[in-house]
Amino acid sequence: MSTPEAIFHRPRSVPLRRRILVRLVVGVARLLATRRPRHIRAVLDRLRRGARPATVEQTRAARDAVVAVSLACGGREGCLPRSLATTLLCRLHGQWPTWCVGARRLPPFGAHAWVEAEGVPVGEDYPPDYFRPLLTVPAVSADR
C-alpha cells in the first residue's frame, strides 16, 4: 500500500548563490548519511566546535532551503540527509542546532532524524514528545 505525498520543491525560491551552496551541502550530507552512526557522530562532534547554538529561526531557514532545493531531502524517507544537511548548512554560518536521531515512543517502531533549536523540534509535524532521542549532538557550551 502506498500513500500519496506532496513534496515542496521550489529550487528557484532560493537565490542562485545560496542554491549552489545548499546543493553542495546536501551532497555532503547524503554521503555522510551512508556512514555508520559512530562515524556520523564523530564527524559532527568535530564540526560543532566553535559554533554558537542556532535559534529556531536560523534553523528553520536552513531546513527550508534544504527542502526547497533537494527532492531527496524533502520526502518522508529523507529525514537523515535532511537533518544532516540542515545541521551542516547552519554550521557554515557559525551556528549549530541539536542534531537528533531517535525512535517513535509508541508502536509501531519508526526511526527518525531531526534537528532541534532552543529545545524545540524544527519543521516537524509531530508533537515535541512524539520521538525519543537516542543519539544527539548538541552545540558545545562556551565553558567547555
XYZ file of N, CA, C and O in Angstrom:
576
model
N 0.839 -1.178 0.000
C 0.000 0.000 0.000
C 0.884 1.242 0.000
O 1.865 1.320 0.719
N 0.556 2.169 -0.805
C 1.328 3.410 -0.852
C 0.431 4.575 -0.470
O -0.784 4.523 -0.604
N 1.064 5.600 0.020
C 0.317 6.802 0.371
C 0.861 7.959 -0.451
O 2.074 8.111 -0.589
N -0.044 8.761 -1.002
C 0.439 9.895 -1.797
C 1.111 10.926 -0.896
O 0.750 11.092 0.270
N 2.094 11.587 -1.459
C 2.820 12.579 -0.692
C 3.170 13.741 -1.606
O 3.704 13.553 -2.686
N 2.842 14.937 -1.153
C 3.218 16.135 -1.896
C 4.498 16.679 -1.275
O 4.582 16.849 -0.068
N 5.484 16.929 -2.101
C 6.779 17.404 -1.615
C 6.995 18.831 -2.104
O 6.867 19.114 -3.296
N 7.308 19.713 -1.173
C 7.624 21.097 -1.515
C 8.982 21.102 -2.215
O 9.975 20.708 -1.643
N 8.979 21.496 -3.470
C 10.231 21.547 -4.219
C 10.203 22.782 -5.104
O 9.627 22.774 -6.186
N 10.802 23.834 -4.633
C 10.876 25.079 -5.389
C 12.298 25.615 -5.326
O 12.578 26.547 -4.588
N 13.197 25.022 -6.084
C 14.585 25.456 -6.008
C 14.776 26.917 -6.386
O 15.659 27.587 -5.876
N 13.936 27.440 -7.253
C 14.091 28.831 -7.675
C 13.654 29.822 -6.594
O 13.891 31.018 -6.735
N 13.049 29.329 -5.523
C 12.697 30.213 -4.408
C 13.939 30.567 -3.584
O 13.894 31.456 -2.751
N 15.023 29.857 -3.828
C 16.296 30.114 -3.144
C 17.219 30.819 -4.149
O 17.352 30.362 -5.283
N 17.845 31.935 -3.757
C 18.757 32.636 -4.680
C 19.850 31.697 -5.205
O 20.270 30.766 -4.513
N 20.305 31.963 -6.435
C 21.240 31.071 -7.131
C 22.494 30.763 -6.320
O 22.888 29.604 -6.193
N 23.147 31.768 -5.755
C 24.383 31.517 -4.993
C 24.115 30.605 -3.800
O 24.883 29.696 -3.517
N 23.018 30.862 -3.097
C 22.669 30.022 -1.944
C 22.255 28.630 -2.406
O 22.560 27.641 -1.754
N 21.566 28.546 -3.536
C 21.131 27.252 -4.070
C 22.329 26.360 -4.366
O 22.313 25.158 -4.073
N 23.385 26.934 -4.938
C 24.596 26.158 -5.232
C 25.215 25.654 -3.932
O 25.592 24.481 -3.819
N 25.300 26.521 -2.939
C 25.843 26.130 -1.638
C 24.998 25.027 -1.006
O 25.533 24.028 -0.506
N 23.684 25.176 -1.058
C 22.781 24.167 -0.462
C 22.940 22.831 -1.180
O 22.983 21.779 -0.544
N 23.041 22.858 -2.502
C 23.227 21.598 -3.244
C 24.527 20.900 -2.845
O 24.567 19.678 -2.715
N 25.586 21.653 -2.654
C 26.855 21.062 -2.198
C 26.707 20.459 -0.814
O 27.184 19.349 -0.546
N 26.050 21.178 0.072
C 25.844 20.685 1.440
C 24.979 19.429 1.429
O 25.263 18.471 2.153
N 23.955 19.411 0.600
C 23.091 18.226 0.501
C 23.894 17.035 -0.010
O 23.740 15.908 0.477
N 24.778 17.250 -0.966
C 25.628 16.162 -1.463
C 26.507 15.589 -0.370
O 26.618 14.364 -0.218
N 27.114 16.456 0.422
C 27.938 16.001 1.540
C 27.077 15.255 2.560
O 27.466 14.203 3.072
N 25.895 15.784 2.839
C 25.002 15.149 3.813
C 24.557 13.765 3.336
O 24.486 12.824 4.131
N 24.277 13.629 2.053
C 23.863 12.322 1.533
C 25.000 11.307 1.613
O 24.767 10.131 1.898
N 26.225 11.751 1.391
C 27.377 10.855 1.562
C 27.556 10.481 3.033
O 27.795 9.317 3.369
N 27.448 11.452 3.900
C 27.594 11.202 5.334
C 26.497 10.268 5.847
O 26.744 9.434 6.723
N 25.306 10.374 5.290
C 24.177 9.546 5.715
C 24.391 8.064 5.426
O 23.732 7.211 6.021
N 25.332 7.729 4.551
C 25.601 6.322 4.235
C 26.564 5.686 5.240
O 26.800 4.487 5.178
N 27.127 6.486 6.106
C 28.126 6.002 7.071
C 27.448 5.426 8.314
O 26.273 5.653 8.568
N 28.227 4.737 9.128
C 27.730 4.188 10.389
C 27.454 5.320 11.376
O 28.110 6.355 11.321
N 26.513 5.118 12.291
C 26.191 6.161 13.275
C 27.407 6.651 14.056
O 27.536 7.845 14.330
N 28.309 5.761 14.390
C 29.517 6.146 15.137
C 30.364 7.133 14.336
O 30.895 8.099 14.867
N 30.470 6.903 13.034
C 31.247 7.789 12.171
C 30.534 9.137 12.006
O 31.173 10.193 12.043
N 29.223 9.112 11.821
C 28.453 10.359 11.704
C 28.633 11.194 12.960
O 28.900 12.395 12.890
N 28.518 10.554 14.112
C 28.667 11.274 15.376
C 30.067 11.879 15.510
O 30.226 13.013 15.949
N 31.086 11.129 15.126
C 32.460 11.632 15.223
C 32.664 12.856 14.329
O 33.286 13.838 14.745
N 32.117 12.808 13.123
C 32.234 13.948 12.207
C 31.507 15.157 12.784
O 32.041 16.271 12.813
N 30.287 14.953 13.254
C 29.511 16.066 13.800
C 30.130 16.620 15.081
O 30.107 17.838 15.306
N 30.684 15.754 15.919
C 31.368 16.215 17.138
C 32.512 17.164 16.791
O 32.735 18.169 17.460
N 33.231 16.844 15.747
C 34.356 17.687 15.340
C 33.871 19.000 14.725
O 34.433 20.063 14.991
N 32.835 18.929 13.901
C 32.349 20.120 13.200
C 31.673 21.135 14.126
O 31.687 22.326 13.844
N 31.072 20.666 15.200
C 30.311 21.583 16.057
C 31.190 22.504 16.893
O 30.711 23.498 17.436
N 32.465 22.215 16.986
C 33.359 23.035 17.816
C 33.409 24.468 17.307
O 33.593 24.717 16.118
N 33.259 25.392 18.217
C 33.347 26.808 17.879
C 32.064 27.428 17.363
O 32.017 28.623 17.111
N 31.016 26.636 17.201
C 29.747 27.175 16.710
C 28.868 27.581 17.889
O 28.908 26.949 18.946
N 28.102 28.628 17.701
C 27.168 29.030 18.749
C 25.830 28.325 18.501
O 25.520 27.966 17.355
N 25.027 28.136 19.539
C 23.731 27.472 19.344
C 22.841 28.249 18.361
O 22.779 29.469 18.413
N 22.197 27.518 17.479
C 21.315 28.128 16.482
C 19.958 28.444 17.096
O 19.496 27.743 17.994
N 19.334 29.483 16.586
C 17.974 29.816 17.006
C 16.985 29.035 16.149
O 17.365 28.462 15.112
N 15.739 29.046 16.551
C 14.700 28.362 15.785
C 14.598 28.982 14.389
O 14.483 28.261 13.392
N 14.660 30.302 14.299
C 14.535 30.975 13.001
C 15.690 30.618 12.065
O 15.480 30.366 10.875
N 16.900 30.592 12.582
C 18.059 30.239 11.761
C 17.969 28.795 11.273
O 18.245 28.498 10.108
N 17.570 27.918 12.171
C 17.454 26.505 11.813
C 16.336 26.290 10.807
O 16.486 25.529 9.851
N 15.209 26.968 11.001
C 14.087 26.835 10.070
C 14.478 27.345 8.678
O 14.136 26.738 7.665
N 15.216 28.441 8.605
C 15.650 28.971 7.314
C 16.562 27.975 6.597
O 16.430 27.759 5.380
N 17.465 27.353 7.330
C 18.363 26.352 6.737
C 17.568 25.134 6.270
O 17.773 24.632 5.154
N 16.654 24.668 7.095
C 15.839 23.495 6.736
C 14.963 23.790 5.524
O 14.841 22.974 4.619
N 14.356 24.976 5.496
C 13.510 25.348 4.359
C 14.320 25.403 3.061
O 13.843 24.978 2.006
N 15.544 25.911 3.123
C 16.398 25.958 1.929
C 16.744 24.548 1.455
O 16.699 24.257 0.259
N 17.054 23.660 2.389
C 17.398 22.275 2.041
C 16.211 21.585 1.388
O 16.349 20.930 0.346
N 15.036 21.737 1.959
C 13.833 21.087 1.427
C 13.437 21.688 0.079
O 12.987 20.969 -0.812
N 13.634 22.988 -0.090
C 13.274 23.635 -1.356
C 14.169 23.182 -2.500
O 13.722 23.059 -3.636
N 15.425 22.897 -2.203
C 16.398 22.583 -3.243
C 16.484 21.090 -3.543
O 16.730 20.692 -4.677
N 16.267 20.232 -2.557
C 16.503 18.804 -2.725
C 15.234 17.971 -2.576
O 14.625 17.941 -1.508
N 14.863 17.266 -3.634
C 13.729 16.342 -3.550
C 14.029 15.185 -2.603
O 13.159 14.715 -1.891
N 15.265 14.711 -2.611
C 15.649 13.589 -1.745
C 15.481 13.941 -0.276
O 15.142 13.090 0.544
N 15.717 15.194 0.072
C 15.594 15.614 1.464
C 14.174 16.039 1.817
O 13.836 16.147 2.988
N 13.348 16.272 0.831
C 12.002 16.760 1.087
C 11.002 15.684 1.468
O 10.003 15.967 2.120
N 11.249 14.461 1.072
C 10.299 13.388 1.340
C 10.380 12.850 2.758
O 11.301 13.135 3.519
N 9.411 12.047 3.091
C 9.336 11.455 4.423
C 10.528 10.553 4.716
O 11.010 10.500 5.832
N 11.034 9.874 3.709
C 12.168 8.972 3.886
C 13.518 9.699 3.878
O 14.550 9.088 4.045
N 13.502 10.995 3.682
C 14.741 11.762 3.596
C 15.130 12.433 4.895
O 15.877 13.414 4.891
N 14.656 11.919 6.020
C 14.897 12.608 7.290
C 16.380 12.652 7.678
O 16.847 13.666 8.193
N 17.128 11.596 7.425
C 18.540 11.594 7.819
C 19.368 12.582 6.983
O 20.031 13.455 7.559
N 19.321 12.514 5.636
C 20.087 13.519 4.895
C 19.557 14.935 5.113
O 20.326 15.890 5.136
N 18.253 15.093 5.311
C 17.673 16.418 5.562
C 18.202 17.002 6.867
O 18.621 18.157 6.915
N 18.224 16.201 7.925
C 18.702 16.704 9.217
C 20.201 16.996 9.166
O 20.665 17.996 9.721
N 20.951 16.140 8.479
C 22.394 16.379 8.352
C 22.675 17.627 7.512
O 23.520 18.445 7.874
N 21.957 17.782 6.400
C 22.164 18.953 5.547
C 21.790 20.235 6.288
O 22.495 21.245 6.181
N 20.716 20.200 7.047
C 20.310 21.376 7.824
C 21.383 21.733 8.834
O 21.762 22.900 8.981
N 21.906 20.730 9.520
C 22.951 20.957 10.515
C 24.216 21.512 9.864
O 24.808 22.477 10.362
N 24.620 20.932 8.752
C 25.833 21.390 8.067
C 25.669 22.806 7.504
O 26.594 23.616 7.570
N 24.486 23.106 6.990
C 24.241 24.448 6.462
C 24.271 25.480 7.593
O 24.841 26.560 7.433
N 23.693 25.143 8.724
C 23.780 26.042 9.884
C 25.235 26.243 10.286
O 25.653 27.357 10.608
N 26.025 25.177 10.258
C 27.430 25.271 10.669
C 28.225 26.196 9.765
O 29.122 26.909 10.223
N 27.895 26.215 8.496
C 28.590 27.114 7.577
C 28.369 28.579 7.944
O 29.148 29.440 7.555
N 27.309 28.841 8.687
C 27.003 30.203 9.131
C 27.379 30.421 10.593
O 26.953 31.397 11.206
N 28.149 29.478 11.170
C 28.641 29.635 12.536
C 27.660 29.236 13.620
O 27.877 29.532 14.787
N 26.584 28.551 13.246
C 25.571 28.128 14.217
C 25.502 26.605 14.259
O 25.946 25.936 13.333
N 24.913 26.098 15.338
C 24.761 24.647 15.465
C 23.438 24.312 16.134
O 23.234 24.602 17.309
N 22.514 23.660 15.412
C 21.310 23.149 16.061
C 21.635 21.810 16.719
O 22.693 21.234 16.466
N 20.763 21.321 17.535
C 20.960 19.988 18.108
C 20.482 18.965 17.084
O 19.325 18.984 16.664
N 21.386 18.083 16.660
C 21.051 17.031 15.708
C 20.607 15.820 16.510
O 21.272 15.421 17.470
N 19.471 15.245 16.148
C 18.892 14.131 16.921
C 18.517 12.963 16.011
O 18.062 13.163 14.888
N 18.710 11.770 16.536
C 18.224 10.540 15.915
C 17.513 9.783 17.010
O 18.005 9.687 18.137
N 16.333 9.271 16.693
C 15.579 8.562 17.720
C 14.520 7.668 17.113
O 14.557 7.345 15.922
N 13.580 7.299 17.953
C 12.513 6.398 17.535
C 11.186 6.881 18.114
O 11.156 7.621 19.094
N 10.121 6.426 17.477
C 8.783 6.725 17.961
C 8.611 6.194 19.376
O 9.107 5.122 19.691
N 7.910 6.923 20.204
C 7.667 6.463 21.579
C 6.657 5.318 21.631
O 6.730 4.473 22.510
N 5.710 5.306 20.712
C 4.654 4.300 20.710
C 4.788 3.379 19.501
O 5.293 3.798 18.459
N 4.343 2.123 19.627
C 4.418 1.202 18.491
C 3.565 1.714 17.331
O 2.604 2.436 17.556
N 3.872 1.350 16.106
C 4.984 0.513 15.688
C 6.295 1.307 15.666
O 6.296 2.528 15.611
N 7.399 0.566 15.671
C 8.711 1.197 15.679
C 8.883 2.048 14.428
O 8.505 1.663 13.335
N 9.474 3.195 14.595
C 9.805 4.054 13.465
C 10.985 4.928 13.843
O 10.906 5.684 14.809
N 12.072 4.804 13.118
C 13.246 5.630 13.373
C 13.070 6.969 12.665
O 12.385 7.068 11.645
N 13.715 7.997 13.203
C 13.597 9.334 12.617
C 14.816 10.161 13.006
O 15.409 9.949 14.067
N 15.189 11.092 12.157
C 16.265 12.038 12.446
C 15.682 13.439 12.282
O 14.895 13.685 11.366
N 16.064 14.345 13.161
C 15.539 15.701 13.124
C 16.529 16.661 13.765
O 17.537 16.234 14.303
N 16.227 17.940 13.678
C 17.046 18.963 14.333
C 16.170 19.730 15.312
O 14.963 19.883 15.104
N 16.807 20.175 16.373
C 16.131 20.986 17.379
C 16.922 22.266 17.580
O 18.141 22.279 17.441
N 16.201 23.309 17.927
C 16.827 24.574 18.294
C 16.033 25.133 19.466
O 14.797 25.078 19.460
N 16.752 25.610 20.449
C 16.134 26.145 21.658
C 15.187 25.122 22.291
O 14.145 25.462 22.836
N 15.549 23.840 22.166
C 14.768 22.760 22.767
C 13.510 22.371 22.022
O 12.712 21.568 22.528
N 13.313 22.892 20.807
C 12.091 22.641 20.042
C 12.448 21.967 18.717
O 13.338 22.447 18.011
N 11.762 20.861 18.350
C 11.988 20.272 17.026
C 11.583 21.275 15.943
O 10.524 21.900 16.036
N 12.420 21.439 14.938
C 12.179 22.442 13.904
C 11.631 21.777 12.644
O 12.238 20.844 12.115
N 10.476 22.258 12.188
C 9.895 21.781 10.938
C 9.243 20.418 11.008
O 8.979 19.824 9.969
N 8.969 19.923 12.184
C 8.356 18.604 12.337
C 6.849 18.743 12.516
O 6.377 19.669 13.174
N 6.104 17.814 11.938
C 4.642 17.833 12.044
C 4.137 17.047 13.251
O 2.949 16.809 13.364
N 5.030 16.638 14.112
C 4.671 15.821 15.269
C 4.819 16.630 16.544
O 5.601 17.583 16.597
N 4.123 16.222 17.613
C 4.309 16.918 18.895
C 5.750 16.736 19.387
O 6.422 15.770 19.014
N 6.248 17.646 20.225
C 7.649 17.582 20.676
C 8.041 16.272 21.350
O 9.190 15.867 21.286
N 7.110 15.569 21.979
C 7.464 14.330 22.685
C 7.130 13.069 21.880
O 7.136 11.981 22.424
N 6.858 13.208 20.580
C 6.474 12.065 19.759
C 7.629 11.095 19.554
O 7.437 9.890 19.494
N 8.847 11.620 19.453
C 10.033 10.789 19.265
C 10.914 10.844 20.505
O 11.012 11.872 21.154
N 11.562 9.747 20.794
C 12.517 9.680 21.893
C 13.922 9.727 21.301
O 14.304 8.854 20.525
N 14.709 10.744 21.650
C 16.069 10.815 21.099
C 16.958 9.700 21.644
O 16.956 9.434 22.843
N 17.678 9.047 20.762
C 18.624 8.012 21.157
C 20.065 8.502 21.030
O 20.949 8.052 21.733
N 20.274 9.438 20.102
C 21.602 9.997 19.857
C 21.420 11.476 19.537
O 20.610 11.829 18.678
N 22.133 12.331 20.259
C 22.063 13.771 19.984
C 23.464 14.347 19.906
O 24.387 13.850 20.544
N 23.585 15.396 19.117
C 24.844 16.148 19.033
C 24.465 17.625 19.208
O 24.163 18.314 18.241
N 24.452 18.107 20.460
C 24.100 19.489 20.722
C 25.288 20.428 20.493
O 26.425 19.966 20.320
N 25.011 21.709 20.547
C 26.090 22.686 20.440
C 26.973 22.560 21.663
O 26.521 22.195 22.757
N 28.262 22.827 21.496
C 29.198 22.778 22.607
C 29.034 24.059 23.409
O 29.043 25.154 22.842
N 28.911 23.928 24.717
C 28.763 25.127 25.543
C 30.088 25.879 25.592
O 31.163 25.311 25.439
N 29.993 27.170 25.839
C 31.183 28.037 25.823
C 32.154 27.726 26.957
O 33.350 27.997 26.855
N 31.680 27.133 28.048
C 32.557 26.858 29.187
C 33.346 25.553 29.036
O 34.117 25.195 29.898
N 33.168 24.847 27.937
C 33.910 23.594 27.718
C 35.266 23.843 27.189
O 35.582 24.543 26.343
